[in-house]
Coordinates of C-alpha atoms in Angstrom, one line a residue:
X22 CA 0.0 0.0 0.0
X23 CA 1.3 3.4 -0.9
X24 CA 1.9 5.9 1.9
X25 CA 1.0 9.4 0.8
X26 CA 2.3 12.5 2.5
X27 CA 0.3 13.6 5.5
X28 CA 0.0 17.1 4.0
X29 CA -1.8 15.8 0.9
X30 CA -5.6 15.5 0.5
X31 CA -6.7 12.7 -1.8
X32 CA -9.5 13.5 -4.2
X33 CA -11.1 10.8 -6.4
X34 CA -13.0 11.4 -9.6
X35 CA -14.7 8.5 -11.4
X36 CA -14.4 8.9 -15.2
X37 CA -16.8 7.6 -17.8
X38 CA -14.1 5.2 -19.1
X39 CA -14.2 3.4 -15.8
X40 CA -10.9 4.8 -14.7
X41 CA -10.3 6.6 -11.4
X42 CA -8.6 9.9 -11.4
X43 CA -6.7 10.8 -8.3
X44 CA -5.9 14.4 -7.3
X45 CA -3.6 15.3 -4.4
X46 CA -3.9 18.9 -3.2
X47 CA -1.1 20.1 -0.8
X48 CA -1.4 22.6 2.0
X49 CA -2.0 26.1 0.6
X50 CA -3.6 24.7 -2.5
X51 CA -6.5 22.8 -1.0
X52 CA -9.2 21.8 -3.4
X53 CA -12.7 22.1 -2.0
X54 CA -16.3 21.2 -2.9
X55 CA -19.6 22.8 -2.2
X56 CA -23.2 21.8 -2.9
X57 CA -25.4 24.5 -4.4
X58 CA -29.0 24.8 -5.6
X59 CA -30.4 22.4 -3.0
X60 CA -33.4 24.5 -1.9
X61 CA -34.1 26.1 -5.3
X62 CA -33.1 24.3 -8.5
X63 CA -30.9 25.8 -11.1
X64 CA -33.1 27.0 -14.0
X65 CA -31.2 26.5 -17.3
X66 CA -31.3 28.9 -20.2
X67 CA -32.6 26.3 -22.7
X68 CA -35.0 24.8 -20.3
X69 CA -34.8 22.2 -17.6
X70 CA -33.5 22.3 -14.0
X71 CA -30.7 20.8 -12.0
X72 CA -30.7 20.2 -8.2
X73 CA -28.5 19.9 -6.4
X74 CA -25.3 21.1 -8.2
X75 CA -21.9 20.0 -6.8
X76 CA -19.1 22.5 -7.5
X77 CA -15.4 21.7 -7.2
X78 CA -13.2 24.8 -6.7
X79 CA -9.8 25.9 -5.7
X80 CA -8.4 29.0 -4.0
X81 CA -5.0 30.7 -4.0
X82 CA -3.7 33.6 -2.0
X83 CA -5.6 35.3 0.9
X84 CA -8.8 37.2 0.9
X85 CA -8.2 40.6 2.5
X86 CA -10.3 42.1 5.3
X87 CA -12.2 44.3 2.8
X88 CA -12.9 41.4 0.5
X89 CA -12.0 43.5 -2.5
X90 CA -9.1 41.5 -3.9
X91 CA -10.9 38.5 -5.2
X92 CA -10.4 37.3 -8.8
X93 CA -12.2 34.5 -10.6
X94 CA -10.2 32.4 -13.0
X95 CA -12.3 30.7 -15.8
X96 CA -10.7 27.6 -17.4
X97 CA -10.7 26.6 -21.0
X98 CA -12.7 23.7 -22.5
X99 CA -11.1 20.7 -20.8
X100 CA -9.6 22.5 -17.8
X101 CA -10.5 22.0 -14.2
X102 CA -10.5 23.8 -10.8
X103 CA -6.8 23.4 -10.3
X104 CA -4.8 25.8 -12.4
X105 CA -1.8 25.3 -10.2
X106 CA -0.6 22.4 -8.1
X107 CA 2.4 21.9 -5.8
X108 CA 4.7 18.9 -5.8
X109 CA 5.3 16.9 -8.9
X110 CA 1.9 17.7 -10.4
X111 CA 1.5 20.8 -12.6
X112 CA -1.7 22.7 -13.2
X113 CA -2.8 24.2 -16.5
X114 CA -1.7 27.8 -15.4
X115 CA 1.1 26.6 -13.1
X116 CA 3.7 29.1 -14.3
X117 CA 1.3 32.1 -14.0
X118 CA 0.1 31.8 -10.4
X119 CA 2.2 32.5 -7.4
X120 CA 3.9 35.3 -5.4
X121 CA 4.9 38.2 -7.7
X122 CA 3.8 36.3 -10.8
X123 CA 1.2 37.5 -13.4
X124 CA -1.5 36.2 -11.0
X125 CA 0.1 37.5 -7.8
X126 CA -1.0 35.6 -4.8
X127 CA 0.7 38.2 -2.6
X128 CA -1.9 40.7 -3.8
X129 CA -5.0 38.8 -4.8
X130 CA -7.3 36.0 -3.8
X131 CA -7.9 33.7 -6.8
X132 CA -10.9 31.4 -7.1
X133 CA -11.3 28.8 -9.9
X134 CA -14.1 26.3 -10.2
X135 CA -14.7 23.4 -12.6
X136 CA -17.5 24.3 -15.0
X137 CA -21.0 23.0 -14.9
X138 CA -21.1 20.0 -17.3
X139 CA -17.5 19.1 -16.6
X140 CA -16.2 15.9 -15.1
X141 CA -13.7 17.1 -12.5
X142 CA -15.9 17.3 -9.5
X143 CA -18.7 19.7 -10.7
X144 CA -22.0 18.3 -11.7
X145 CA -22.0 16.9 -15.2
X146 CA -23.2 14.0 -17.4
X147 CA -21.1 11.5 -15.4
X148 CA -22.6 12.6 -12.1
X149 CA -25.2 10.6 -10.3
X150 CA -28.8 11.7 -11.0
X151 CA -30.5 12.2 -7.6
X152 CA -33.7 10.4 -8.8
X153 CA -32.1 7.3 -10.2
X154 CA -28.7 7.0 -8.5
X155 CA -27.2 6.4 -11.9
X156 CA -25.1 8.8 -14.0
X157 CA -27.2 11.3 -15.9
X158 CA -25.8 10.2 -19.3
X159 CA -28.3 11.1 -22.0
X160 CA -30.6 12.7 -19.4
X161 CA -28.1 15.6 -18.7
X162 CA -29.7 18.8 -19.9
X163 CA -28.3 21.1 -22.5
X164 CA -26.2 24.0 -21.0
X165 CA -25.0 27.4 -22.2
X166 CA -22.2 29.6 -21.0
X167 CA -24.9 31.7 -19.3
X168 CA -25.7 28.6 -17.1
X169 CA -22.0 28.1 -16.3
X170 CA -21.7 31.7 -15.2
X171 CA -24.8 31.5 -13.1
X172 CA -23.3 28.6 -11.2
X173 CA -20.0 30.5 -10.7
X174 CA -21.9 33.5 -9.3
X175 CA -23.7 31.2 -6.9
X176 CA -20.3 29.9 -5.7
X177 CA -19.0 33.4 -5.2
X178 CA -22.1 34.4 -3.3
X179 CA -21.7 31.3 -1.1
X180 CA -18.1 32.3 -0.3
X181 CA -19.4 35.6 1.0
X182 CA -17.8 37.7 -1.7
X183 CA -19.8 40.7 -2.9
X184 CA -17.5 42.0 -5.5
X185 CA -14.8 40.8 -7.8
X186 CA -11.7 42.7 -8.8
X187 CA -11.5 40.8 -12.0
X188 CA -12.8 37.8 -14.0
X189 CA -10.1 36.3 -16.2
X190 CA -10.3 33.5 -18.8
X191 CA -8.7 32.1 -21.9
X192 CA -10.5 30.5 -24.9
X193 CA -13.8 29.1 -23.5
X194 CA -12.9 30.9 -20.3
X195 CA -12.8 34.2 -22.1
X196 CA -16.4 33.7 -23.1
X197 CA -17.3 33.1 -19.5
X198 CA -15.5 36.3 -18.5
X199 CA -17.4 38.3 -21.1
X200 CA -20.7 36.9 -19.9
X201 CA -19.9 37.8 -16.4
X202 CA -19.4 41.5 -17.4
X203 CA -22.8 41.4 -19.2
X204 CA -24.9 39.5 -16.5
X205 CA -23.3 41.2 -13.5
X206 CA -22.0 44.6 -14.7
X207 CA -21.8 46.1 -11.2
X208 CA -20.1 43.1 -9.6
X209 CA -16.8 43.2 -11.4
X210 CA -14.1 45.9 -12.1
X211 CA -12.0 44.2 -14.8
X212 CA -12.4 41.6 -17.5
X213 CA -9.4 39.9 -19.1
X214 CA -10.2 37.8 -22.2
X215 CA -7.3 35.9 -23.6
X216 CA -7.5 34.3 -27.1
X217 CA -11.2 34.3 -27.5
X218 CA -13.7 36.1 -29.8
X219 CA -17.3 36.9 -28.9
X220 CA -18.5 33.9 -30.9
X221 CA -17.2 30.8 -32.7
X222 CA -16.6 31.1 -36.5
X223 CA -18.2 28.7 -39.0
X224 CA -14.8 27.0 -39.4
X225 CA -14.4 26.4 -35.7
X226 CA -18.0 25.1 -35.4
X227 CA -17.1 22.7 -38.2
X228 CA -14.1 21.4 -36.4
X229 CA -16.3 20.8 -33.3
X230 CA -18.9 19.1 -35.4
X231 CA -16.3 16.6 -36.7
X232 CA -15.1 15.9 -33.1
X233 CA -18.7 15.3 -31.9
X234 CA -19.4 13.0 -34.8
X235 CA -16.3 10.9 -34.0
X236 CA -17.7 10.4 -30.5
X237 CA -21.4 9.9 -31.4
X238 CA -20.5 7.3 -34.1
X239 CA -18.3 5.3 -31.8
X240 CA -20.1 1.9 -31.5
X241 CA -19.9 2.2 -27.7
X242 CA -21.4 5.6 -27.4
X243 CA -25.0 4.2 -26.8
X244 CA -26.6 7.7 -27.0
X245 CA -24.5 8.7 -24.0
X246 CA -25.6 5.9 -21.7
X247 CA -22.3 4.0 -21.7
X248 CA -21.4 4.2 -18.0
X249 CA -22.4 0.6 -17.2
X250 CA -20.4 -0.7 -20.2
X251 CA -17.5 0.3 -22.5
X252 CA -16.8 4.0 -22.9
X253 CA -16.5 5.5 -26.5
X254 CA -12.7 5.8 -26.1
X255 CA -11.9 5.5 -29.8
X256 CA -14.2 8.4 -30.7
X257 CA -13.0 10.6 -27.9
X258 CA -9.4 9.8 -28.8
X259 CA -10.0 10.9 -32.4
X260 CA -11.8 14.0 -31.3
X261 CA -8.9 15.0 -29.1
X262 CA -6.4 14.5 -31.9
X263 CA -8.3 16.9 -34.2
X264 CA -8.7 19.4 -31.4
X265 CA -4.9 19.4 -30.8
X266 CA -4.4 20.5 -34.4
X267 CA -6.5 23.6 -33.8
X268 CA -4.5 24.4 -30.6
X269 CA -1.1 24.1 -32.3
X270 CA 0.5 25.9 -35.3
X271 CA 2.1 24.6 -38.4
X272 CA 5.3 26.3 -37.2
X273 CA 5.3 24.3 -34.0
X274 CA 4.6 21.0 -35.7
X275 CA 7.2 21.5 -38.4
X276 CA 9.9 22.4 -35.8
X277 CA 9.1 19.5 -33.5
X278 CA 8.4 16.8 -36.1
X279 CA 8.9 17.8 -39.7
X280 CA 8.5 14.7 -41.8
X281 CA 10.4 12.4 -39.4
X282 CA 9.1 8.8 -39.4
X283 CA 9.1 6.3 -36.6
X284 CA 11.6 3.5 -36.7
X285 CA 9.0 0.8 -36.0
X286 CA 6.0 2.8 -37.2
X287 CA 2.8 1.3 -38.7
X288 CA 2.1 2.2 -42.3
X289 CA -1.6 2.9 -41.8
X290 CA -1.0 4.1 -38.2
X291 CA 1.7 6.0 -36.5
X292 CA 4.2 6.1 -39.4
X293 CA 5.2 9.8 -39.0
X294 CA 6.3 11.2 -35.7
X295 CA 3.6 13.8 -35.8
X296 CA 1.0 11.0 -36.1
X297 CA 2.6 9.3 -33.0
X298 CA 2.4 12.6 -31.1
X299 CA -1.3 13.0 -31.9
X300 CA -2.1 9.4 -31.0
X301 CA -0.3 9.9 -27.7
X302 CA -2.3 13.0 -26.9
X303 CA -5.5 11.2 -27.8
X304 CA -4.8 8.2 -25.5
X305 CA -3.6 10.5 -22.7
X306 CA -6.9 12.4 -22.8
X307 CA -8.9 9.3 -22.0
X308 CA -7.4 9.3 -18.5
X309 CA -8.8 12.6 -17.6
X310 CA -12.0 13.4 -19.5
X311 CA -15.5 12.1 -20.2
X312 CA -16.9 11.9 -23.7
X313 CA -20.3 13.3 -22.7
X314 CA -18.8 16.3 -21.0
X315 CA -16.7 16.9 -24.1
X316 CA -19.9 16.9 -26.2
X317 CA -21.8 19.2 -23.9
X318 CA -19.0 21.7 -23.5
X319 CA -18.2 21.8 -27.2
X320 CA -21.8 22.6 -27.9
X321 CA -21.9 25.3 -25.3
X322 CA -18.8 26.8 -27.0
X323 CA -20.6 26.7 -30.4
X324 CA -23.8 28.2 -29.0
X325 CA -22.2 31.1 -27.1
X326 CA -23.9 34.3 -28.1
X327 CA -23.7 37.4 -25.8
X328 CA -26.9 38.6 -27.3
X329 CA -28.9 35.6 -26.0
X330 CA -32.1 37.1 -24.4
X331 CA -31.2 40.6 -25.5
X332 CA -32.6 42.5 -28.6
X333 CA -29.2 42.5 -30.3
X334 CA -25.5 42.2 -29.6
X335 CA -24.9 45.9 -29.1
X336 CA -27.5 46.1 -26.4
X337 CA -25.9 43.2 -24.5
X338 CA -22.4 44.5 -24.8
X339 CA -23.5 48.0 -23.8
X340 CA -24.2 46.6 -20.3
X341 CA -20.5 46.1 -19.7
X342 CA -19.1 48.6 -17.2
X343 CA -15.8 46.8 -16.4
X344 CA -12.5 47.6 -18.0
X345 CA -12.2 45.1 -20.7
X346 CA -8.8 43.7 -21.9
X347 CA -8.8 41.6 -25.1
X348 CA -5.6 39.9 -26.2
X349 CA -5.3 38.2 -29.6
X350 CA -2.6 35.9 -31.0
X351 CA -1.7 36.4 -34.6
X352 CA -1.0 32.7 -35.2
X353 CA -4.2 31.4 -33.4
X354 CA -5.8 28.8 -35.6
X355 CA -9.0 28.4 -33.5
X356 CA -9.9 32.0 -32.7
X357 CA -8.5 33.5 -35.9
X358 CA -7.1 37.1 -35.7
X359 CA -9.8 38.4 -38.0
X360 CA -12.5 37.1 -35.6
X361 CA -10.9 38.6 -32.6
X362 CA -10.5 41.9 -34.5
X363 CA -14.2 41.8 -35.3
X364 CA -15.0 41.3 -31.6
X365 CA -12.8 44.3 -30.8
X366 CA -14.9 46.4 -33.2
X367 CA -18.1 45.2 -31.7
X368 CA -17.0 46.0 -28.2
X369 CA -15.8 49.4 -29.2
X370 CA -19.1 50.1 -31.0
X371 CA -21.0 49.3 -27.8
X372 CA -18.9 51.8 -25.8
X373 CA -16.9 49.3 -23.8
X374 CA -13.7 50.7 -22.2
X375 CA -11.4 48.4 -24.2
X376 CA -7.7 47.7 -24.1
X377 CA -6.8 45.6 -27.1
X378 CA -3.5 43.9 -27.8
X379 CA -2.1 41.6 -30.6
X380 CA 0.8 39.3 -29.9
X381 CA 3.1 37.3 -32.2
X382 CA 3.7 33.9 -30.8
X383 CA 4.5 30.5 -32.4
X384 CA 2.4 28.7 -29.8
X385 CA -0.9 29.6 -31.5
X386 CA -4.1 29.2 -29.5
X387 CA -2.3 27.6 -26.6
X388 CA -0.2 30.7 -26.1
X389 CA -2.2 31.9 -23.2
X390 CA -1.3 28.7 -21.3
X391 CA 2.5 28.6 -22.0
X392 CA 3.8 31.9 -23.3
X393 CA 4.3 33.6 -19.9
X394 CA 6.7 36.3 -21.2
X395 CA 4.2 37.6 -23.7
X396 CA 1.2 37.7 -21.3
X397 CA 2.7 38.6 -17.9
X398 CA 3.1 42.4 -18.4
X399 CA -0.3 42.8 -20.1
X400 CA -2.1 40.8 -17.3
X401 CA -0.4 42.9 -14.6
X402 CA -1.2 46.1 -16.4
X403 CA -4.9 45.1 -16.7
X404 CA -5.1 44.1 -13.0
X405 CA -3.6 47.4 -12.0
X406 CA -6.3 49.2 -13.9

């Protein structure tokens, strides 16, 4: 039996594949969980209700006496509530969070929660339905970014925080940050949107469609009710491989792999090194994500429209009172530069107090996760107002 350090807290998440994902959170980075919407169900934008809603969240830094230094971090599509971990594990924003870093834990109190519909501790399709005791599966309702934000707001309220210094997110998280500024204009001072436009392009929706079809057409998908049997791993693996190509750039792939082949490669399989890389990423993804969650979150990404329930986009954006920072990457192959530039114009037309930046990086869409030197001064500038 393995003896884990006494300072570590063990967290167990059961994935749709039947695997068990273990998380260890050390002192100072203690993951927590809270149950919300027990007395009054969560009403969803497209209809339906959820009750209760379990939310996994993580905090970093110290909330000051005035409670005016709180910042919400919103994760991207397949992220979780743990942007930074100590020890051997690394979080998805590991190099950005800490004393004197871009997200300075000496100054601010950071909160990050796993999104509604996810599979990392927050209620999603793989969670147990309270009426049946079995995973929701095909019975999990459709969700929008607006629903995700509503759950985040309930968490912030439950923590006794009445105002946020900022809401920050990249990619899918940038959409959440934008919606926060629309739905709760008097609640936040600053929005930082990294590598995300106000809506998905037709091309990006097309990529997501192909990924969904790979999962749905896996013979083990069973309309989403696969939890008692074999998970649609092949479909999810293929979906992830395609997704990885939208996060990377041709410059990266050429530099890393070129046309190199594997010594013992398979002619119809991993013959080239780049094919082996993609296959590895696909298999690796199976250990940490649920196919149903991937489907639901991809569709929420596609459907995001700030004008939902408003007469038009300008009316929705005109509600924003926060200082809004928008950062685009010229090599981004998912949120193309022209789409982010269009969002810049739409925000300006609505009278939003906008700070806009374009950065040249070879890391493409994933730049906001790894290119610290590019983002650090702009993030600090935005947080300083």
